[in-house]
Short mmCIF file of C-alpha atoms and ligand atoms in Angstrom, two decimals:
data_model
loop_
_atom_site.label_atom_id
_atom_site.label_comp_id
_atom_site.label_asym_id
_atom_site.label_seq_id
_atom_site.Cartn_x
_atom_site.Cartn_y
_atom_site.Cartn_z
CA UNK A 1 15.36 5.97 -4.40
CA UNK A 2 14.46 3.12 -6.62
CA UNK A 3 13.46 2.70 -10.31
CA UNK A 4 16.87 3.57 -11.51
CA UNK A 5 16.73 1.96 -14.81
CA UNK A 6 13.19 2.07 -16.06
CA UNK A 7 12.96 3.01 -19.70
CA UNK A 8 10.85 6.17 -18.96
CA UNK A 9 11.10 9.35 -20.94
CA UNK A 10 9.65 12.82 -21.35
CA UNK A 11 8.70 13.91 -24.86
CA UNK A 12 8.34 17.58 -26.15
CA UNK A 13 5.84 17.74 -29.09
CA UNK A 14 6.41 20.93 -31.31
CA UNK A 15 4.09 21.88 -34.05
CA UNK A 16 2.52 18.43 -33.77
CA UNK A 17 -0.68 17.50 -35.28
CA UNK A 18 -3.20 16.20 -32.67
CA UNK A 19 -6.44 14.11 -33.01
CA UNK A 20 -9.20 13.86 -30.48
CA UNK A 21 -9.30 10.41 -29.22
CA UNK A 22 -12.47 10.75 -27.12
CA UNK A 23 -15.35 13.11 -26.76
CA UNK A 24 -14.63 16.77 -26.55
CA UNK A 25 -14.66 18.01 -22.83
CA UNK A 26 -14.24 14.26 -21.62
CA UNK A 27 -10.52 14.17 -21.58
CA UNK A 28 -10.03 12.87 -18.12
CA UNK A 29 -12.66 10.13 -18.61
CA UNK A 30 -10.77 9.15 -21.70
CA UNK A 31 -7.53 8.88 -20.27
CA UNK A 32 -8.80 7.02 -17.29
CA UNK A 33 -9.41 4.07 -19.77
CA UNK A 34 -5.73 3.86 -20.25
CA UNK A 35 -4.97 4.72 -16.60
CA UNK A 36 -7.00 1.73 -15.29
CA UNK A 37 -4.68 -0.52 -17.49
CA UNK A 38 -1.58 0.86 -15.93
CA UNK A 39 -3.13 0.81 -12.55
CA UNK A 40 -3.52 -2.96 -13.39
CA UNK A 41 -0.01 -3.02 -14.38
CA UNK A 42 1.10 -1.80 -10.87
CA UNK A 43 -1.10 -4.86 -9.41
CA UNK A 44 0.61 -7.24 -11.39
CA UNK A 45 4.10 -5.62 -11.01
CA UNK A 46 3.78 -5.71 -7.17
CA UNK A 47 2.52 -9.31 -7.33
CA UNK A 48 5.35 -10.36 -9.44
CA UNK A 49 7.92 -8.49 -6.94
CA UNK A 50 6.29 -10.45 -4.16
CA UNK A 51 6.72 -13.81 -5.90
CA UNK A 52 10.44 -12.89 -6.71
CA UNK A 53 11.05 -11.90 -2.99
CA UNK A 54 9.40 -15.21 -1.95
CA UNK A 55 11.81 -17.20 -4.22
CA UNK A 56 14.91 -15.44 -3.10
CA UNK A 57 13.62 -16.22 0.43
CA UNK A 58 12.98 -19.94 -0.21
CA UNK A 59 16.20 -20.29 -2.10
CA UNK A 60 18.32 -19.08 0.62
CA UNK A 61 16.54 -20.75 3.61
CA UNK A 62 16.59 -24.13 1.86
CA UNK A 63 20.46 -23.97 1.60
CA UNK A 64 21.43 -22.13 4.87
CA UNK A 65 21.74 -24.13 7.95
CA UNK A 66 21.36 -22.61 11.44
CA UNK A 67 20.87 -24.36 14.87
CA UNK A 68 21.56 -27.68 13.34
CA UNK A 69 19.18 -27.83 10.37
CA UNK A 70 18.30 -25.82 7.26
CA UNK A 71 16.38 -22.67 7.90
CA UNK A 72 13.47 -23.81 6.10
CA UNK A 73 12.95 -26.53 8.47
CA UNK A 74 12.94 -24.17 11.56
CA UNK A 75 9.30 -23.92 12.67
CA UNK A 76 9.30 -20.08 13.20
CA UNK A 77 11.07 -19.59 9.84
CA UNK A 78 8.30 -21.84 8.22
CA UNK A 79 5.67 -19.65 9.74
CA UNK A 80 7.32 -16.53 8.05
CA UNK A 81 7.96 -18.16 4.74
CA UNK A 82 4.32 -19.64 4.56
CA UNK A 83 2.90 -16.33 5.42
CA UNK A 84 5.07 -14.69 2.54
CA UNK A 85 3.66 -17.46 0.38
CA UNK A 86 0.09 -16.85 1.17
CA UNK A 87 0.33 -13.07 0.47
CA UNK A 88 2.10 -13.73 -2.89
CA UNK A 89 -0.44 -16.15 -3.85
CA UNK A 90 -3.50 -13.99 -3.03
CA UNK A 91 -1.94 -11.13 -4.88
CA UNK A 92 -1.41 -13.08 -8.03
CA UNK A 93 -5.06 -14.47 -7.75
CA UNK A 94 -6.38 -10.91 -7.40
CA UNK A 95 -4.28 -9.79 -10.32
CA UNK A 96 -5.42 -12.78 -12.47
CA UNK A 97 -9.09 -12.19 -11.64
CA UNK A 98 -8.75 -8.55 -12.68
CA UNK A 99 -7.10 -9.62 -15.79
CA UNK A 100 -10.03 -11.89 -16.77
CA UNK A 101 -12.61 -9.01 -15.79
CA UNK A 102 -10.57 -6.52 -18.13
CA UNK A 103 -10.53 -9.21 -20.94
CA UNK A 104 -14.30 -10.11 -20.74
CA UNK A 105 -16.98 -8.08 -22.61
CA UNK A 106 -19.89 -8.19 -20.18
CA UNK A 107 -21.28 -5.37 -18.05
CA UNK A 108 -20.77 -7.38 -14.86
CA UNK A 109 -17.13 -7.95 -15.50
CA UNK A 110 -16.70 -4.29 -16.51
CA UNK A 111 -18.14 -3.14 -13.27
CA UNK A 112 -15.94 -5.60 -11.30
CA UNK A 113 -12.82 -4.36 -13.13
CA UNK A 114 -13.94 -0.61 -12.49
CA UNK A 115 -13.93 -1.06 -8.62
CA UNK A 116 -11.50 -4.05 -8.41
CA UNK A 117 -8.61 -2.53 -10.14
CA UNK A 118 -8.66 0.36 -7.67
CA UNK A 119 -8.88 -2.08 -4.80
CA UNK A 120 -6.15 -4.19 -6.01
CA UNK A 121 -3.95 -1.49 -6.95
CA UNK A 122 -4.29 0.15 -3.56
CA UNK A 123 -3.97 -3.23 -1.56
CA UNK A 124 -1.34 -5.13 -3.40
CA UNK A 125 1.10 -2.21 -3.87
CA UNK A 126 0.75 -1.31 -0.22
CA UNK A 127 1.55 -4.95 0.97
CA UNK A 128 4.55 -5.05 -1.14
CA UNK A 129 7.10 -3.08 0.65
CA UNK A 130 6.66 -4.93 3.97
CA UNK A 131 6.66 -8.32 2.08
CA UNK A 132 10.05 -7.41 0.42
CA UNK A 133 11.57 -6.48 3.70
CA UNK A 134 10.42 -9.56 5.47
CA UNK A 135 11.87 -11.56 2.45
CA UNK A 136 15.11 -9.73 2.94
CA UNK A 137 15.12 -10.49 6.63
CA UNK A 138 14.83 -14.24 5.97
CA UNK A 139 18.13 -13.92 4.11
CA UNK A 140 19.70 -12.08 6.96
CA UNK A 141 22.91 -9.96 6.63
CA UNK A 142 23.35 -11.11 3.00
CA UNK A 143 20.06 -9.74 2.17
CA UNK A 144 21.06 -6.13 2.61
CA UNK A 145 23.99 -6.46 0.38
CA UNK A 146 23.91 -4.62 -2.88
CA UNK A 147 25.42 -7.73 -4.63
CA UNK A 148 22.01 -9.57 -4.07
CA UNK A 149 18.68 -8.91 -5.53
CA UNK A 150 16.91 -7.72 -2.44
CA UNK A 151 18.14 -4.10 -2.13
CA UNK A 152 16.75 -3.48 -5.74
CA UNK A 153 13.47 -5.28 -4.96
CA UNK A 154 13.08 -3.48 -1.71
CA UNK A 155 13.77 0.09 -3.19
CA UNK A 156 11.37 -0.73 -6.07
CA UNK A 157 8.50 -1.97 -3.75
CA UNK A 158 6.95 1.38 -2.75
CA UNK A 159 6.95 2.86 -6.31
CA UNK A 160 3.96 1.16 -7.74
CA UNK A 161 1.93 2.38 -4.72
CA UNK A 162 2.94 5.98 -5.33
CA UNK A 163 2.58 6.37 -9.12
CA UNK A 164 -0.52 6.22 -11.44
CA UNK A 165 -2.43 7.59 -8.35
CA UNK A 166 -1.19 6.95 -4.96
CA UNK A 167 -2.87 4.97 -2.19
CA UNK A 168 -5.30 7.62 -1.14
CA UNK A 169 -6.30 8.48 -4.51
CA UNK A 170 -7.28 4.70 -5.16
CA UNK A 171 -9.37 4.59 -2.03
CA UNK A 172 -11.19 7.88 -3.16
CA UNK A 173 -11.43 6.25 -6.52
CA UNK A 174 -13.33 3.38 -4.96
CA UNK A 175 -15.74 5.84 -3.34
CA UNK A 176 -16.21 7.59 -6.61
CA UNK A 177 -17.07 4.25 -8.22
CA UNK A 178 -19.52 3.38 -5.56
CA UNK A 179 -21.13 6.92 -5.83
CA UNK A 180 -21.36 7.05 -9.56
CA UNK A 181 -22.05 3.34 -10.40
CA UNK A 182 -23.66 1.79 -7.26
CA UNK A 183 -23.89 -1.51 -9.09
CA UNK A 184 -20.21 -1.84 -8.61
CA UNK A 185 -20.90 -2.82 -4.91
CA UNK A 186 -23.46 -5.32 -5.89
CA UNK A 187 -20.91 -7.01 -8.39
CA UNK A 188 -18.08 -6.88 -5.83
CA UNK A 189 -20.39 -8.58 -3.12
CA UNK A 190 -21.51 -11.28 -5.42
CA UNK A 191 -18.00 -11.94 -6.40
CA UNK A 192 -16.87 -12.37 -2.68
CA UNK A 193 -20.07 -14.26 -2.06
CA UNK A 194 -19.00 -17.07 -4.44
CA UNK A 195 -17.12 -18.35 -1.37
CA UNK A 196 -20.04 -17.51 1.15
CA UNK A 197 -20.07 -21.29 2.19
CA UNK A 198 -17.10 -20.22 4.46
CA UNK A 199 -18.21 -18.67 7.68
CA UNK A 200 -15.46 -16.20 7.82
CA UNK A 201 -16.53 -14.95 4.40
CA UNK A 202 -20.30 -14.89 5.32
CA UNK A 203 -19.34 -12.75 8.52
CA UNK A 204 -17.18 -10.53 6.63
CA UNK A 205 -19.88 -9.90 3.81
CA UNK A 206 -22.39 -8.96 6.49
CA UNK A 207 -19.86 -6.47 8.06
CA UNK A 208 -19.27 -5.09 4.51
CA UNK A 209 -22.76 -4.86 3.55
CA UNK A 210 -23.64 -3.12 6.71
CA UNK A 211 -20.92 -0.63 6.21
CA UNK A 212 -21.84 0.16 2.68
CA UNK A 213 -25.63 0.46 3.59
CA UNK A 214 -25.09 2.76 6.51
CA UNK A 215 -21.59 4.11 6.33
CA UNK A 216 -21.85 6.73 9.04
CA UNK A 217 -19.27 9.42 9.93
CA UNK A 218 -17.03 10.82 7.30
CA UNK A 219 -16.65 8.51 4.29
CA UNK A 220 -13.38 10.00 3.10
CA UNK A 221 -11.83 9.86 6.48
CA UNK A 222 -12.40 6.03 6.86
CA UNK A 223 -11.99 5.14 3.06
CA UNK A 224 -8.96 2.99 3.62
CA UNK A 225 -10.67 0.90 6.35
CA UNK A 226 -13.35 0.14 3.82
CA UNK A 227 -10.97 -0.67 0.84
CA UNK A 228 -8.77 -2.87 3.23
CA UNK A 229 -11.85 -4.84 4.16
CA UNK A 230 -12.95 -5.23 0.49
CA UNK A 231 -9.37 -6.22 -0.52
CA UNK A 232 -8.90 -8.98 2.16
CA UNK A 233 -12.34 -10.30 1.54
CA UNK A 234 -11.77 -10.49 -2.19
CA UNK A 235 -8.38 -12.12 -1.81
CA UNK A 236 -9.96 -14.69 0.94
CA UNK A 237 -12.80 -15.52 -1.69
CA UNK A 238 -10.39 -16.09 -4.53
CA UNK A 239 -8.09 -18.14 -2.20
CA UNK A 240 -11.12 -20.44 -1.31
CA UNK A 241 -11.96 -20.91 -4.82
CA UNK A 242 -8.63 -21.39 -6.43
CA UNK A 243 -5.99 -22.45 -3.89
CA UNK A 244 -5.78 -25.70 -1.69
CA UNK A 245 -7.57 -25.77 1.63
CA UNK A 246 -4.15 -25.66 3.50
CA UNK A 247 -3.69 -22.30 2.11
CA UNK A 248 -7.11 -20.59 1.96
CA UNK A 249 -7.68 -21.84 5.60
CA UNK A 250 -4.58 -20.20 6.97
CA UNK A 251 -5.34 -17.06 4.73
CA UNK A 252 -8.85 -16.70 6.16
CA UNK A 253 -7.76 -17.47 9.80
CA UNK A 254 -4.87 -14.95 9.74
CA UNK A 255 -6.45 -12.25 7.78
CA UNK A 256 -10.11 -12.47 8.54
CA UNK A 257 -10.36 -13.97 12.10
CA UNK A 258 -7.38 -12.86 13.77
CA UNK A 259 -7.35 -9.50 15.79
CA UNK A 260 -4.77 -6.95 15.81
CA UNK A 261 -2.29 -5.86 13.17
CA UNK A 262 -1.06 -8.55 10.81
CA UNK A 263 2.56 -9.00 10.75
CA UNK A 264 4.13 -11.65 8.67
CA UNK A 265 5.15 -14.86 10.52
CA UNK A 266 1.97 -14.71 12.92
CA UNK A 267 0.08 -17.74 11.30
CA UNK A 268 -1.64 -19.64 13.93
CA UNK A 269 -0.49 -23.02 15.29
CA UNK A 270 -2.79 -25.22 13.28
CA UNK A 271 -1.51 -23.93 9.93
CA UNK A 272 -0.21 -26.53 7.55
CA UNK A 273 2.93 -24.70 6.71
CA UNK A 274 5.07 -27.44 5.28
CA UNK A 275 2.11 -27.93 2.66
CA UNK A 276 1.97 -24.23 1.93
CA UNK A 277 5.83 -24.13 1.50
CA UNK A 278 5.75 -27.44 -0.69
CA UNK A 279 3.36 -25.68 -2.96
CA UNK A 280 5.21 -22.32 -3.17
CA UNK A 281 8.39 -24.20 -4.07
CA UNK A 282 6.86 -26.76 -6.26
CA UNK A 283 8.32 -29.72 -4.51
CA UNK A 284 7.15 -33.02 -2.93
CA UNK A 285 9.55 -32.40 0.04
CA UNK A 286 12.60 -30.44 1.30
C1 FAD B 301 9.49 7.00 -11.16
C2 FAD B 301 8.24 7.86 -11.50
C3 FAD B 301 7.89 7.98 -12.86
C4 FAD B 301 6.76 8.63 -13.04
N1 FAD B 301 6.48 8.58 -14.55
C5 FAD B 301 5.35 9.30 -14.92
C6 FAD B 301 5.01 9.37 -16.36
O1 FAD B 301 5.61 8.82 -17.21
N2 FAD B 301 4.16 10.05 -16.76
C7 FAD B 301 3.21 10.84 -15.88
O2 FAD B 301 2.21 11.65 -16.14
N3 FAD B 301 3.50 10.80 -14.40
C8 FAD B 301 4.58 10.05 -14.07
N4 FAD B 301 4.81 9.96 -12.62
C9 FAD B 301 4.06 10.78 -11.68
C10 FAD B 301 3.13 10.03 -10.83
O3 FAD B 301 2.07 9.46 -11.49
C11 FAD B 301 2.70 10.89 -9.74
O4 FAD B 301 3.92 11.31 -8.88
C12 FAD B 301 1.88 10.22 -8.76
O5 FAD B 301 0.44 9.94 -9.46
C13 FAD B 301 1.50 10.94 -7.60
O6 FAD B 301 1.07 12.29 -7.88
P1 FAD B 301 1.95 13.50 -7.29
O7 FAD B 301 3.41 13.32 -7.26
O8 FAD B 301 1.49 14.67 -8.01
O9 FAD B 301 1.59 13.55 -5.80
P2 FAD B 301 0.37 14.39 -5.04
O10 FAD B 301 -0.85 14.62 -5.98
O11 FAD B 301 0.86 15.75 -4.49
O12 FAD B 301 0.11 13.35 -3.75
C14 FAD B 301 0.93 13.50 -2.74
C15 FAD B 301 0.11 12.43 -1.53
O13 FAD B 301 -1.10 13.21 -1.28
C16 FAD B 301 -2.20 12.10 -1.48
N5 FAD B 301 -3.37 12.95 -1.77
C17 FAD B 301 -3.47 13.72 -3.07
N6 FAD B 301 -4.83 13.99 -2.92
C18 FAD B 301 -5.42 13.66 -1.82
C19 FAD B 301 -6.67 13.65 -1.45
N7 FAD B 301 -7.66 14.53 -1.88
N8 FAD B 301 -7.08 13.17 -0.12
C20 FAD B 301 -6.19 12.54 0.45
N9 FAD B 301 -4.83 12.45 0.09
C21 FAD B 301 -4.45 12.96 -1.14
C22 FAD B 301 -1.66 11.23 -2.38
O14 FAD B 301 -2.29 9.89 -2.34
C23 FAD B 301 -0.14 11.19 -2.04
O15 FAD B 301 0.07 10.30 -0.91
C24 FAD B 301 5.89 9.14 -12.27
C25 FAD B 301 6.33 9.24 -10.92
C26 FAD B 301 7.47 8.50 -10.53
C27 FAD B 301 7.82 8.46 -9.13
#
């Protein structure tokens, strides 16, 4: 369906000499060191896809006039674009935070990367296809034409979620990390807690702590629920620390406080959409 021009290959090794790169009998553990880096690639790739989709949507809506003004100035379109921008920024921040953890030589950061890469790989890759679709819809009919970039971005979007361990496998990996290294939970909660001055984070942390302490029911059956919660809280914490208040408040309100399924374009009315869009397009005004 997608990934039509990736430089992938299949190699046959005949009479080749091999060297053990890890401990005998611990092959899977050894290859997982590499796999966590390729899973990290998937997060970054999907975050990059979101940024490109947002750029395409912004570029189009700034130029296209409908109902007497540019689309980017229509309030409902501003809601959709601002929401796409928030998702893109939160994905980028999560990717960069995991990059820093993978690059740092401390036990806490190693533990954070251990659980955070699985959470991020699951969440960002899962959010990408809907993000690409909404960006495509911002462009309208032209967005589905093969002559524009959107069809390729859209077809590519699900692939990062499937390969290098699909969504369920990432969630099961989070459970494995929690079981084998319970300190991963402590490190994750501490990371989220860096923004605990915000009431939505405090409430979310409390919920997550309770769920971790007394999971109840079948853990595997509800693993996605658990990982969803971890992902959004981690992103919200990062937004509160690294993004301006206009963006982080809108992110927290729409992702932590709102009820019901989150579809793009449902930011609450107090959202400073213009500020979010100016930041996304790096302009003083439209
Ligand atoms: C374009 C492309 C390129 C690829 N390149 C490479 C490559 O270069 N090298 C390589 O080694 N591989 C490669 N792959 C393979 C890829 O890593 C696998 O396809 C992917 O990890 C999913 O595994 P699978 O296809 O065996 O699916 P399955 O393991 O059969 O999974 C099918 C579904 O079942 C779910 N599932 C599996 N186990 C459980 C469980 N216990 N509980 C709940 N749900 C479960 C999965 O999440 C998935 O949704 C590539 C795949 C694609 C699409």
